[in-house]
Tab-separated table of C-alpha atoms in Angstrom:
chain	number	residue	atom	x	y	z
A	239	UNK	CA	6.276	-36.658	13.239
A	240	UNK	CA	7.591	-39.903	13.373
A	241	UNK	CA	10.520	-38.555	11.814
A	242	UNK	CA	11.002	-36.241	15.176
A	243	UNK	CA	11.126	-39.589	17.435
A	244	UNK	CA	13.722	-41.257	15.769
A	245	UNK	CA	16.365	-38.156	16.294
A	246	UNK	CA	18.087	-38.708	19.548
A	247	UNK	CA	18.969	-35.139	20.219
A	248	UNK	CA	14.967	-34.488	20.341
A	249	UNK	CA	14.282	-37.766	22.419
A	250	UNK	CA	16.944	-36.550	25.022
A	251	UNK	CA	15.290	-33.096	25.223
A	252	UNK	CA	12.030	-34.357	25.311
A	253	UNK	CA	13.484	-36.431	28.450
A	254	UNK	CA	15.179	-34.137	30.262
A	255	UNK	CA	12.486	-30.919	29.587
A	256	UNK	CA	9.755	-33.603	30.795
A	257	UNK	CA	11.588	-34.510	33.718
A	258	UNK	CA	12.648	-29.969	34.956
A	259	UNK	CA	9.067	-29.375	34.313
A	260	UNK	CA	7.643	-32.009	36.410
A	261	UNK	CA	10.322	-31.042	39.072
A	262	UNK	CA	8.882	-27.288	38.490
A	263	UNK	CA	4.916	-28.611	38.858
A	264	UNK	CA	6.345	-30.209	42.620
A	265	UNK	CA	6.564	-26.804	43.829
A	266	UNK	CA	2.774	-26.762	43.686
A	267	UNK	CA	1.797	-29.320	46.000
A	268	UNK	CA	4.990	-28.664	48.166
A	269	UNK	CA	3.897	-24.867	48.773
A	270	UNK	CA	0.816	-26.948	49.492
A	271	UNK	CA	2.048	-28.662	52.237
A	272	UNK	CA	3.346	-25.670	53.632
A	273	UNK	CA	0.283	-23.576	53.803
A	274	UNK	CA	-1.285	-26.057	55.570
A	275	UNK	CA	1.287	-26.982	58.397
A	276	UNK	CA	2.333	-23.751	58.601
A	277	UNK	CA	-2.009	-22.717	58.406
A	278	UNK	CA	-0.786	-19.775	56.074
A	279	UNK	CA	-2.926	-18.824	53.778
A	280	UNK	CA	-3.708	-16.389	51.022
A	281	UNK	CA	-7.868	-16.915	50.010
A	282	UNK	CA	-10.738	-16.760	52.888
A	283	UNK	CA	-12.331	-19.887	51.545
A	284	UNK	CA	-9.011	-21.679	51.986
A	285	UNK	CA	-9.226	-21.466	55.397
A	286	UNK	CA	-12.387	-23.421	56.349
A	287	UNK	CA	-10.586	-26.845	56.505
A	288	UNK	CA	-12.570	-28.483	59.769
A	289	UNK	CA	-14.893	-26.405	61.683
A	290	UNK	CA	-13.491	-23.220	62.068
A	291	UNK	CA	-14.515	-20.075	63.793
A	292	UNK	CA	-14.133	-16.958	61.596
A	293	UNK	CA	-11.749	-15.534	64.407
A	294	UNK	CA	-9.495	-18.723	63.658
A	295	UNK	CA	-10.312	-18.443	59.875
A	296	UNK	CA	-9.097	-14.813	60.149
A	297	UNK	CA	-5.749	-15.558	61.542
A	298	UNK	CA	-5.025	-18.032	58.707
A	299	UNK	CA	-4.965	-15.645	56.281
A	300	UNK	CA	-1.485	-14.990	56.706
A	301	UNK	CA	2.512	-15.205	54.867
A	302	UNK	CA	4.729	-17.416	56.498
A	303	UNK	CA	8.572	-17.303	56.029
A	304	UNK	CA	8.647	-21.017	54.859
A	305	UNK	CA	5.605	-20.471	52.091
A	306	UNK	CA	7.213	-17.513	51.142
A	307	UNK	CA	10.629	-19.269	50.466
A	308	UNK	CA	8.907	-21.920	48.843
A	309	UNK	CA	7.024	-19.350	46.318
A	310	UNK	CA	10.600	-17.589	45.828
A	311	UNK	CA	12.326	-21.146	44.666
A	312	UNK	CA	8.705	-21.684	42.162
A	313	UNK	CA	8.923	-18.222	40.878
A	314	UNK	CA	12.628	-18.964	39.858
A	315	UNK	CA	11.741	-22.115	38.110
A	316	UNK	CA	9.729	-20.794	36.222
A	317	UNK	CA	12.127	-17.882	35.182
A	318	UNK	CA	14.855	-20.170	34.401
A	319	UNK	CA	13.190	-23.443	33.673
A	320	UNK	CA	11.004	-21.668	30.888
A	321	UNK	CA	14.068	-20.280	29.236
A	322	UNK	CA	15.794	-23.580	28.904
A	323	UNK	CA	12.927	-25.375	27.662
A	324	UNK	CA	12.207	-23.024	24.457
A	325	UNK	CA	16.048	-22.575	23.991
A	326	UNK	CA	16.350	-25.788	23.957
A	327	UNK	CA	13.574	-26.906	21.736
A	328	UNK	CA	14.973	-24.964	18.922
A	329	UNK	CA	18.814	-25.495	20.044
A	330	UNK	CA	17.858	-29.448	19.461
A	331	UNK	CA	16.896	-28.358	16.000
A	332	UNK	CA	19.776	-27.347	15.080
A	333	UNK	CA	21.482	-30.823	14.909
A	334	UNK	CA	23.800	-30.988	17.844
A	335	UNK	CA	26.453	-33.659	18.186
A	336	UNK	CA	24.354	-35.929	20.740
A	337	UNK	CA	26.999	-36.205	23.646
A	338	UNK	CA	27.186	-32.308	23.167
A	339	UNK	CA	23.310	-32.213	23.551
A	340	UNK	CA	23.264	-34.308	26.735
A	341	UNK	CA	25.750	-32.750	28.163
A	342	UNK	CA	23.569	-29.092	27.988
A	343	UNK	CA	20.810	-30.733	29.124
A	344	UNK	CA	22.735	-33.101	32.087
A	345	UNK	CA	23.906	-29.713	33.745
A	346	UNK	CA	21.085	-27.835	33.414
A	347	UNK	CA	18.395	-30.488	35.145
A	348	UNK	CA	21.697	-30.865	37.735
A	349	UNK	CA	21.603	-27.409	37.988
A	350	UNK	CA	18.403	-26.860	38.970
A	351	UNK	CA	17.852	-30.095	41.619
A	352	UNK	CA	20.751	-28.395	43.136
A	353	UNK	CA	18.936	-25.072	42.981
A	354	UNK	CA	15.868	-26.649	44.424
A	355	UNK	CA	17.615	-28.060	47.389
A	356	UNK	CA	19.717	-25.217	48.238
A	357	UNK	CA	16.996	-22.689	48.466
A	358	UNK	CA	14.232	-24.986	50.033
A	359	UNK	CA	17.065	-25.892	52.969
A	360	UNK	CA	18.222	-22.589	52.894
A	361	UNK	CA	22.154	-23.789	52.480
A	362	UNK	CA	24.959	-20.848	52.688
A	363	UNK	CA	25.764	-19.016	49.553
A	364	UNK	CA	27.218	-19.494	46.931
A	365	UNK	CA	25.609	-22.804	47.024
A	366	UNK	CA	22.262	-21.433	45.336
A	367	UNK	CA	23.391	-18.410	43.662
A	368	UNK	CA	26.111	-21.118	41.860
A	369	UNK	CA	23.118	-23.343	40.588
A	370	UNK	CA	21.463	-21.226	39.362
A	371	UNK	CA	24.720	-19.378	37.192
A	372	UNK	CA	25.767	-23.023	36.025
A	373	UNK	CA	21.736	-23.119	34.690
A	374	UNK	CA	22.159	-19.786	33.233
A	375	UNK	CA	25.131	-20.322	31.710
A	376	UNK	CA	24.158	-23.901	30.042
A	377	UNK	CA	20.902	-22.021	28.462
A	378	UNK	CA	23.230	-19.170	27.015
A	379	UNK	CA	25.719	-21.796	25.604
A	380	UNK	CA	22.317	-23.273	23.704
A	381	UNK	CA	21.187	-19.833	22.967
A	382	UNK	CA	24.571	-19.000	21.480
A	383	UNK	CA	24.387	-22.233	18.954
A	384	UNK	CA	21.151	-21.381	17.577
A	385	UNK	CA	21.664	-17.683	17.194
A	386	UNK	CA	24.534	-18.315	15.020
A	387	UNK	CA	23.227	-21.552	13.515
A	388	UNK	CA	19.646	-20.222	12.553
A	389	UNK	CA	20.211	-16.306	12.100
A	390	UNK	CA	17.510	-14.652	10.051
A	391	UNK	CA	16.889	-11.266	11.685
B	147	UNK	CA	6.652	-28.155	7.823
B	148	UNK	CA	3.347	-29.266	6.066
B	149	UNK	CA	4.063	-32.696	7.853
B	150	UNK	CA	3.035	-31.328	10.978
B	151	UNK	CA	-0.087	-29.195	9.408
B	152	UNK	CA	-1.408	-32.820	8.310
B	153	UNK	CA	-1.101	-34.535	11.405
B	154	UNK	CA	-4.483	-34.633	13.533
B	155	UNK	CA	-2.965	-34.516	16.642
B	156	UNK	CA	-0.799	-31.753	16.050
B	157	UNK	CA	-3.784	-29.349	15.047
B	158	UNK	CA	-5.900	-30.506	18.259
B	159	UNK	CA	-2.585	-29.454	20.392
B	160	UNK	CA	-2.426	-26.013	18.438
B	161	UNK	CA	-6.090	-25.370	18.677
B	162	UNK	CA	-6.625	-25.914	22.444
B	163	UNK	CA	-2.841	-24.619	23.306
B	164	UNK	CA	-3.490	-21.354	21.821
B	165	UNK	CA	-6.952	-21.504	23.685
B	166	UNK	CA	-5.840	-21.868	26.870
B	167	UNK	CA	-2.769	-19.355	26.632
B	168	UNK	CA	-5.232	-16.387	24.958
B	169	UNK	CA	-7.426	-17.622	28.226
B	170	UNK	CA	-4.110	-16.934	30.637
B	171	UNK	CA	-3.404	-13.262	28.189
B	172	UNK	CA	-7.031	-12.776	29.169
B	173	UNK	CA	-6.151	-11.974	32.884
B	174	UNK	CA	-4.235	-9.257	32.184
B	175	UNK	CA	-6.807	-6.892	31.226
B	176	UNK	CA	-8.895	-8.849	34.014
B	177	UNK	CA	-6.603	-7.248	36.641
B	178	UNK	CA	-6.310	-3.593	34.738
B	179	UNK	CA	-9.901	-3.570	35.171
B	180	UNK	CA	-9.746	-4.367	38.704
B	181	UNK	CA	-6.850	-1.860	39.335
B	182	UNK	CA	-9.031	1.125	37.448
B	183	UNK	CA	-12.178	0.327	39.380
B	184	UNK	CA	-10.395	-0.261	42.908
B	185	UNK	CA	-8.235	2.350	42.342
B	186	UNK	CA	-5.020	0.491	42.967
B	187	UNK	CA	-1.720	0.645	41.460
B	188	UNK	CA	1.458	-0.516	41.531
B	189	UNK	CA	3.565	1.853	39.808
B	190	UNK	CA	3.598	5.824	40.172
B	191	UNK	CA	3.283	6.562	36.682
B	192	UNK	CA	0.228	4.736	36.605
B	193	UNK	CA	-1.957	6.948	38.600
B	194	UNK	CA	-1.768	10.052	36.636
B	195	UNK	CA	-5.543	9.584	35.148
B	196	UNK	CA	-6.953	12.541	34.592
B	197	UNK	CA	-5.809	15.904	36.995
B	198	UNK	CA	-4.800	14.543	40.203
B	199	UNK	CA	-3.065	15.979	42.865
B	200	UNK	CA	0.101	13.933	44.392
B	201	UNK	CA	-2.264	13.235	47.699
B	202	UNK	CA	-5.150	11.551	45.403
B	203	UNK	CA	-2.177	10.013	43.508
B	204	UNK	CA	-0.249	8.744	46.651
B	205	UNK	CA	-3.291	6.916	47.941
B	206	UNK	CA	-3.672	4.696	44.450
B	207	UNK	CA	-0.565	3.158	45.519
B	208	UNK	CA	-2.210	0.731	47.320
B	209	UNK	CA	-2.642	-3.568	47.062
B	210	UNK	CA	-6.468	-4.293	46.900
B	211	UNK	CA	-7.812	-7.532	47.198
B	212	UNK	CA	-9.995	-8.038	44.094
B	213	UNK	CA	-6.803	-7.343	42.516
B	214	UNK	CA	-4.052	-9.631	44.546
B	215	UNK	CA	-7.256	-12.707	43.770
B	216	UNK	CA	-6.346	-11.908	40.209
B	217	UNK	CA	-3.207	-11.514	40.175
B	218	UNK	CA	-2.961	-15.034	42.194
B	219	UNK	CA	-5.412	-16.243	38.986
B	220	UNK	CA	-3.114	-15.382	36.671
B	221	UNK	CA	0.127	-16.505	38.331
B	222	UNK	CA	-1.377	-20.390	38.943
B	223	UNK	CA	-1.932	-20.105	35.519
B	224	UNK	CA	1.614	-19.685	34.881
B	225	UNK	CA	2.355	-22.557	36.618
B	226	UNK	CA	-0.150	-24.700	35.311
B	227	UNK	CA	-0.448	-23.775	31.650
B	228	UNK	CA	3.051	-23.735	30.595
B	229	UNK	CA	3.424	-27.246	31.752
B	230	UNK	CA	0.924	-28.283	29.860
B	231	UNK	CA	2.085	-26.336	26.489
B	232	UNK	CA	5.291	-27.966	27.254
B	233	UNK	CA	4.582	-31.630	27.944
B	234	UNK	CA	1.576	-31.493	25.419
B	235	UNK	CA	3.681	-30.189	22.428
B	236	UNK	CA	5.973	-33.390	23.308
B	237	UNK	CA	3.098	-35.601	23.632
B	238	UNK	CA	1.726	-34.680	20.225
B	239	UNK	CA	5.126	-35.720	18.850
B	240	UNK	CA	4.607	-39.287	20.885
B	241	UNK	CA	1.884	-40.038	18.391
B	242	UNK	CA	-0.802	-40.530	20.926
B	243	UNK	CA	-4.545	-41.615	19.680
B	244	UNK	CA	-6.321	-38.796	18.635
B	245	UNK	CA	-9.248	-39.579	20.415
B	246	UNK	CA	-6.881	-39.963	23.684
B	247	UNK	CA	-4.801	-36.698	22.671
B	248	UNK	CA	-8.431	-35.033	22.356
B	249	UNK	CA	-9.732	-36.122	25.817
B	250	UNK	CA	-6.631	-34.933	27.638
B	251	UNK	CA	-6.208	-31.496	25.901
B	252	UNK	CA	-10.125	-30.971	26.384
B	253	UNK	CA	-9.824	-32.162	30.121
B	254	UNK	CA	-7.322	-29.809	30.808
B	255	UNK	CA	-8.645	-27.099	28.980
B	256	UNK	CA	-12.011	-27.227	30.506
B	257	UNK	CA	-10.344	-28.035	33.961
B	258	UNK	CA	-8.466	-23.800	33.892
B	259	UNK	CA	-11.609	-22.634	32.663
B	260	UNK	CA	-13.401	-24.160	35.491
B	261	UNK	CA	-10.246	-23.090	38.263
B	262	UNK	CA	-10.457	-19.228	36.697
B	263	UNK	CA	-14.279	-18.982	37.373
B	264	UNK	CA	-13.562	-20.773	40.917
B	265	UNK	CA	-10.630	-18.254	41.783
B	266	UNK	CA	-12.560	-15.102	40.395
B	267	UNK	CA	-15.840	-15.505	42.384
B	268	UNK	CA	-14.060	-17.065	45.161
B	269	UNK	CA	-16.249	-20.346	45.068
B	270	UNK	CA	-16.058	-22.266	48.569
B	271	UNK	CA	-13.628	-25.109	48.383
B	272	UNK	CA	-13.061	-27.646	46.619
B	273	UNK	CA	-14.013	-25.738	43.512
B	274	UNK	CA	-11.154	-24.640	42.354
B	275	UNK	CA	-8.488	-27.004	44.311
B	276	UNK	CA	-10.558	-30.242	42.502
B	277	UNK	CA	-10.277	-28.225	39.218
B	278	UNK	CA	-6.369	-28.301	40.046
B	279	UNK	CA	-5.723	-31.128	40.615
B	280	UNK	CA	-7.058	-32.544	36.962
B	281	UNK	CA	-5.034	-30.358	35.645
B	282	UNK	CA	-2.223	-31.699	37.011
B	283	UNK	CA	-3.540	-35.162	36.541
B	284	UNK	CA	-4.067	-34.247	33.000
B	285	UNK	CA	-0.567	-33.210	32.375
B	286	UNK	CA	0.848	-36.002	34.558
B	287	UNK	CA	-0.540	-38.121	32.368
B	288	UNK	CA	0.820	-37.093	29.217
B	289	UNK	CA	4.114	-36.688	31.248
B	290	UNK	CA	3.780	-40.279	31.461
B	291	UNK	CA	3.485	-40.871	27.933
B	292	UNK	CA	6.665	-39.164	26.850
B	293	UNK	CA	8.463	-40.736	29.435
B	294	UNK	CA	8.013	-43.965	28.421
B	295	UNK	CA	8.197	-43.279	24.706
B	296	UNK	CA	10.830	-40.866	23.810
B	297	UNK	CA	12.875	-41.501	27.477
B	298	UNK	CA	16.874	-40.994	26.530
B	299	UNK	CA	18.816	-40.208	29.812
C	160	UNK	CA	14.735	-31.578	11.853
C	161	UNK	CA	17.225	-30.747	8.678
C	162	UNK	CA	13.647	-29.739	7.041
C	163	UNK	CA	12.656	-27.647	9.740
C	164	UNK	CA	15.778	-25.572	9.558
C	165	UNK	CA	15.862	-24.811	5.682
C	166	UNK	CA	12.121	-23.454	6.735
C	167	UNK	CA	12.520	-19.326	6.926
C	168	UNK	CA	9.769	-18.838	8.726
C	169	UNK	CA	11.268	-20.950	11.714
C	170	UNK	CA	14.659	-20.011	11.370
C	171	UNK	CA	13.568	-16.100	11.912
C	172	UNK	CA	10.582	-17.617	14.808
C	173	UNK	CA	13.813	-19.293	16.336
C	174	UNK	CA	16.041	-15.979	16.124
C	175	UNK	CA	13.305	-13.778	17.403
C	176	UNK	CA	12.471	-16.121	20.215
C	177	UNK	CA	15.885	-16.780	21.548
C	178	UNK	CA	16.738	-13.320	21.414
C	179	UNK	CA	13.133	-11.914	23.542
C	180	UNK	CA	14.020	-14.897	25.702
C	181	UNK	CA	17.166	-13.760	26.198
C	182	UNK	CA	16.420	-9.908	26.925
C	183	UNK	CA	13.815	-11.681	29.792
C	184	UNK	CA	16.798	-14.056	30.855
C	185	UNK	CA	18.550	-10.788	31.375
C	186	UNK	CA	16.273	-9.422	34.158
C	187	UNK	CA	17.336	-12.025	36.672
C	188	UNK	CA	21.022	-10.260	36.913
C	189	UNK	CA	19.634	-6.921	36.813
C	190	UNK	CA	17.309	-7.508	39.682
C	191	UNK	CA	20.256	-8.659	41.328
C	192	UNK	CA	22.211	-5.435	40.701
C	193	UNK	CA	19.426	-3.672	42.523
C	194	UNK	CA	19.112	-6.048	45.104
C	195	UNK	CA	23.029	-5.425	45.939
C	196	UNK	CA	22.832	-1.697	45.388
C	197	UNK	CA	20.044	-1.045	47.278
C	198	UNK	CA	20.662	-3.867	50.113
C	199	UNK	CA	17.386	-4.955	49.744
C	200	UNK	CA	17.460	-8.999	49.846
C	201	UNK	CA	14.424	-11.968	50.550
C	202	UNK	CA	16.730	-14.380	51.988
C	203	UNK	CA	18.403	-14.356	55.196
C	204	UNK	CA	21.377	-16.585	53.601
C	205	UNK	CA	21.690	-13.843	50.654
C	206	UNK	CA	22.982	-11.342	53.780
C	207	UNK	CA	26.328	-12.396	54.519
C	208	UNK	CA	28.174	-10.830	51.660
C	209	UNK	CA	31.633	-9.581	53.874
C	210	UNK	CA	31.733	-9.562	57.504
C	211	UNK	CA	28.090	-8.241	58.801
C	212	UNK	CA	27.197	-8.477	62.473
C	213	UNK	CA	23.322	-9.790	62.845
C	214	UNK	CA	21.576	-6.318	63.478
C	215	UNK	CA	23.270	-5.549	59.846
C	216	UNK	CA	21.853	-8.189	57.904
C	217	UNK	CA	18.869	-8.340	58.932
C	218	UNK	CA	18.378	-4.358	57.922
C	219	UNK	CA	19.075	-5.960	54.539
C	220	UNK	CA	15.818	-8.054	54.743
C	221	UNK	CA	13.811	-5.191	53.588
C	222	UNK	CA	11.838	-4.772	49.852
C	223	UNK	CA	12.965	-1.587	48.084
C	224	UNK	CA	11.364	0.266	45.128
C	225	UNK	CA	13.919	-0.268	42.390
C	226	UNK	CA	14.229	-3.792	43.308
C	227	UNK	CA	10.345	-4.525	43.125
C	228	UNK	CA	9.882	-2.554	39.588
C	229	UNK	CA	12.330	-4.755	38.296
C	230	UNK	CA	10.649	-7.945	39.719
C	231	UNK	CA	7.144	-6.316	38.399
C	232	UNK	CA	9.107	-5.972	34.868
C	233	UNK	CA	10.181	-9.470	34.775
C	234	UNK	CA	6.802	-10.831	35.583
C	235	UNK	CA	5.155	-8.844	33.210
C	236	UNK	CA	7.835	-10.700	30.484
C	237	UNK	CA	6.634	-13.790	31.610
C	238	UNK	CA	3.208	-13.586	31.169
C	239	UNK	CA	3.247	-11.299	27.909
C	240	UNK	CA	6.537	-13.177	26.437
C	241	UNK	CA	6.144	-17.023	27.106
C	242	UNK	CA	2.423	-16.545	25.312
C	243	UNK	CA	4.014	-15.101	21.788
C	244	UNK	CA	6.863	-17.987	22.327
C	245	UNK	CA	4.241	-20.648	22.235
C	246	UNK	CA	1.653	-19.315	19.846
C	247	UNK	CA	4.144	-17.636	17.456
C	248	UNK	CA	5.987	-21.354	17.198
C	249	UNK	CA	2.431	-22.474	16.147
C	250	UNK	CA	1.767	-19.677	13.981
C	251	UNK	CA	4.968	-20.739	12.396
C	252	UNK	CA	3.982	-24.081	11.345
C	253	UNK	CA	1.013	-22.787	9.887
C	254	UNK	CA	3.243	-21.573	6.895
C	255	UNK	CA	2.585	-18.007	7.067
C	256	UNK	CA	4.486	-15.520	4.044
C	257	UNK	CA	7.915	-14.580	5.452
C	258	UNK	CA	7.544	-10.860	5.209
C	259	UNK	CA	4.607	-11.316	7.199
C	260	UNK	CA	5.786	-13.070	10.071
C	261	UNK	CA	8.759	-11.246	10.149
C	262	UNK	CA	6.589	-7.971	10.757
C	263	UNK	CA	5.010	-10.109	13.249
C	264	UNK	CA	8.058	-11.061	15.245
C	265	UNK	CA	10.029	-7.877	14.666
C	266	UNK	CA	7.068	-5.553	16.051
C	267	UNK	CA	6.673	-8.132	19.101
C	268	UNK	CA	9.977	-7.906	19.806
C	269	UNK	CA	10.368	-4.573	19.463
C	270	UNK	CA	7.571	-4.088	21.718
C	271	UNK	CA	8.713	-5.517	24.331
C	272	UNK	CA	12.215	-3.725	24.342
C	273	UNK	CA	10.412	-0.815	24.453
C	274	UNK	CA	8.300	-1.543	27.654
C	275	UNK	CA	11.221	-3.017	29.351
C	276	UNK	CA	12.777	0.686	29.269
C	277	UNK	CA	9.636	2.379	29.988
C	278	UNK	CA	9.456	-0.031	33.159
C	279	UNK	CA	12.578	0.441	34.221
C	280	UNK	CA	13.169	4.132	33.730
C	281	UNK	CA	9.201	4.788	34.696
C	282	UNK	CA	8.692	6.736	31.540
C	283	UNK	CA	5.268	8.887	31.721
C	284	UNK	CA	2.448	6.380	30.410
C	285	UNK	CA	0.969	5.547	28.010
C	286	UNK	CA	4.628	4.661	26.597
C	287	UNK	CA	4.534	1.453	29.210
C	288	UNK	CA	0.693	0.560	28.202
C	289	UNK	CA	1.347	1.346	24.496
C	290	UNK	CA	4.045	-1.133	24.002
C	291	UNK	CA	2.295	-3.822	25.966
C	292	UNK	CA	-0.305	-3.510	24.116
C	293	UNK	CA	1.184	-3.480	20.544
C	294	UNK	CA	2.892	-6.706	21.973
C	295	UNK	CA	-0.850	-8.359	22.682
C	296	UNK	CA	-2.148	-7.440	19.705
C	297	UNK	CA	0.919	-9.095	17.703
C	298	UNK	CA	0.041	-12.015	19.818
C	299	UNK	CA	-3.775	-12.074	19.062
C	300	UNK	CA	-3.058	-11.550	15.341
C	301	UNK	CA	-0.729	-14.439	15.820
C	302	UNK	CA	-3.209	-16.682	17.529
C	303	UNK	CA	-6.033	-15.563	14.892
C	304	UNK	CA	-3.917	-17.372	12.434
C	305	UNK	CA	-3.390	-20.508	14.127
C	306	UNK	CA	-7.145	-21.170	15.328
C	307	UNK	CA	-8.280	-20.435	11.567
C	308	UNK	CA	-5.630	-22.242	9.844
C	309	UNK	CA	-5.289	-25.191	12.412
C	310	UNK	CA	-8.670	-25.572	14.367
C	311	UNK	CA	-9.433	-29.007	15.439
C	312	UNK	CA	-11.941	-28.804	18.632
């Protein structure tokens, strides 16, 4: 173990991995927020914040545009986000130069900040659809080391 | 290899990591069940049970709600879970306490069992939004951990 | 690390993984291939691909068939795929005979390459259900190993 924490490479993924997932677990409390100032709801027993009328209650069962965008921008976390990590876990295995490693894992967490803001504001294209190609395309570059470092089919 | 096998820590992670995930494979034949006993599919090919006419067969493509509840279930699990695979497979390698490493894993462990029961029989609030939230807490804290141990930006 | 990588039984876990991980990656573009074909987008910023006039693009706001099987194939991948990624690294520390967990990984995989083109080209069940379930049951055999070899409550 201790053996694992003295290799750089794995101390930079732990790092970086640590900090994308976290970013991924904020989508959580900001779809959150949005349910609740936007009183959009998907579960009856959601709804009886306060003393509410089940005519009121009713109406908050609802999708809102905002929640919905929100969900979108989780949902492709976790489709790209998952990737990286696992990629990456066994591309740091493969002993990487370092600056090489960082520079994976720099671009992807970039990547994906600049995802996060671009869908959440709802910038113009290609702003998102860029982000999330530049993420894509650092995970492949990873998956392409181990594939031909680690081949045993 | 046999490193890992020996270390206390490492077990605990692998015992109550694969518990948790087989607990999140678990709602998958939670929601076949409700989609057989609602009657409510999603894809065309899947209502062909038995002799049906295309009328009967039209009408099983329908969303039901005992079957969105799980389907929400499974997705927060998702979100949840594979954060705390994640972070907890790089706290292991922090060399927490074991006792420490124990109370976390079983904390969050207990805390999805608690939020699946909440979610399923649609408990009133704050059931399954307390049970959550130490999740979250749980993994937070372990975030924590690897931040300050193995951080390498 | 340099141990980990003259281990078999990772290096064909890390092949196996990359490459399932990969195949899921791979449903992102093809969702937006259908999304383009069919002119069936979520967001209102994903509409202004050439000159369009309002009334235009906001036709394109619509969900379409091929577009949602996709998205239903992709989620599927994520909750059947990202479980045998996290218990079959476990399973793979737990120093299992080569030939076995190579029949493990190959029949997961294979599974899953199989349901992906039942989803897609909405074969007649049970070719969809069979190969989902060959993939859990991989899993579960998978997970048996880890709780019996590993199991530290």
């Amino acid at each position: 173990m201790a053996d694992l924490m003295n290799n750089d490479v794995f101390l930079a993924f732990s790092t970086y991995a640590t900090i994308v997932v976290l970013k991924m677990m904020f989508m959580a409390p900001l779809t959150g927020y949005f349910r609740v100032t936007r009183k959009a709801f998907s579960n009856w027993e959601d709804t009886a914040m306060g003393k509410k009328n089940p005519e009121e209650r009713k109406k908050m069962l609802q999708t809102n545009p905002d929640v919905e965008r929100v969900r979108r921008c989780h949902q492709n976390d976790l489709e790209n986000i998952i990737p990286f990590v696992v990629i990456g876990l066994l591309y740091a295995f493969t002993g990487p130069d370092l600056s090489t490693a960082l520079l994976h894992f720099r671009v992807f967490v970039g990547s994906r900040f600049i995802h996060t803001v671009s869908y959440i504001l709802a910038l113009p294209q290609p702003s998102r659809g860029l982000s999330w190609m530049v993420g894509m395309i650092t995970t492949f570059s990873m998956a392409y080391r181990v594939l031909t470092t680690a081949l045993l089919l």
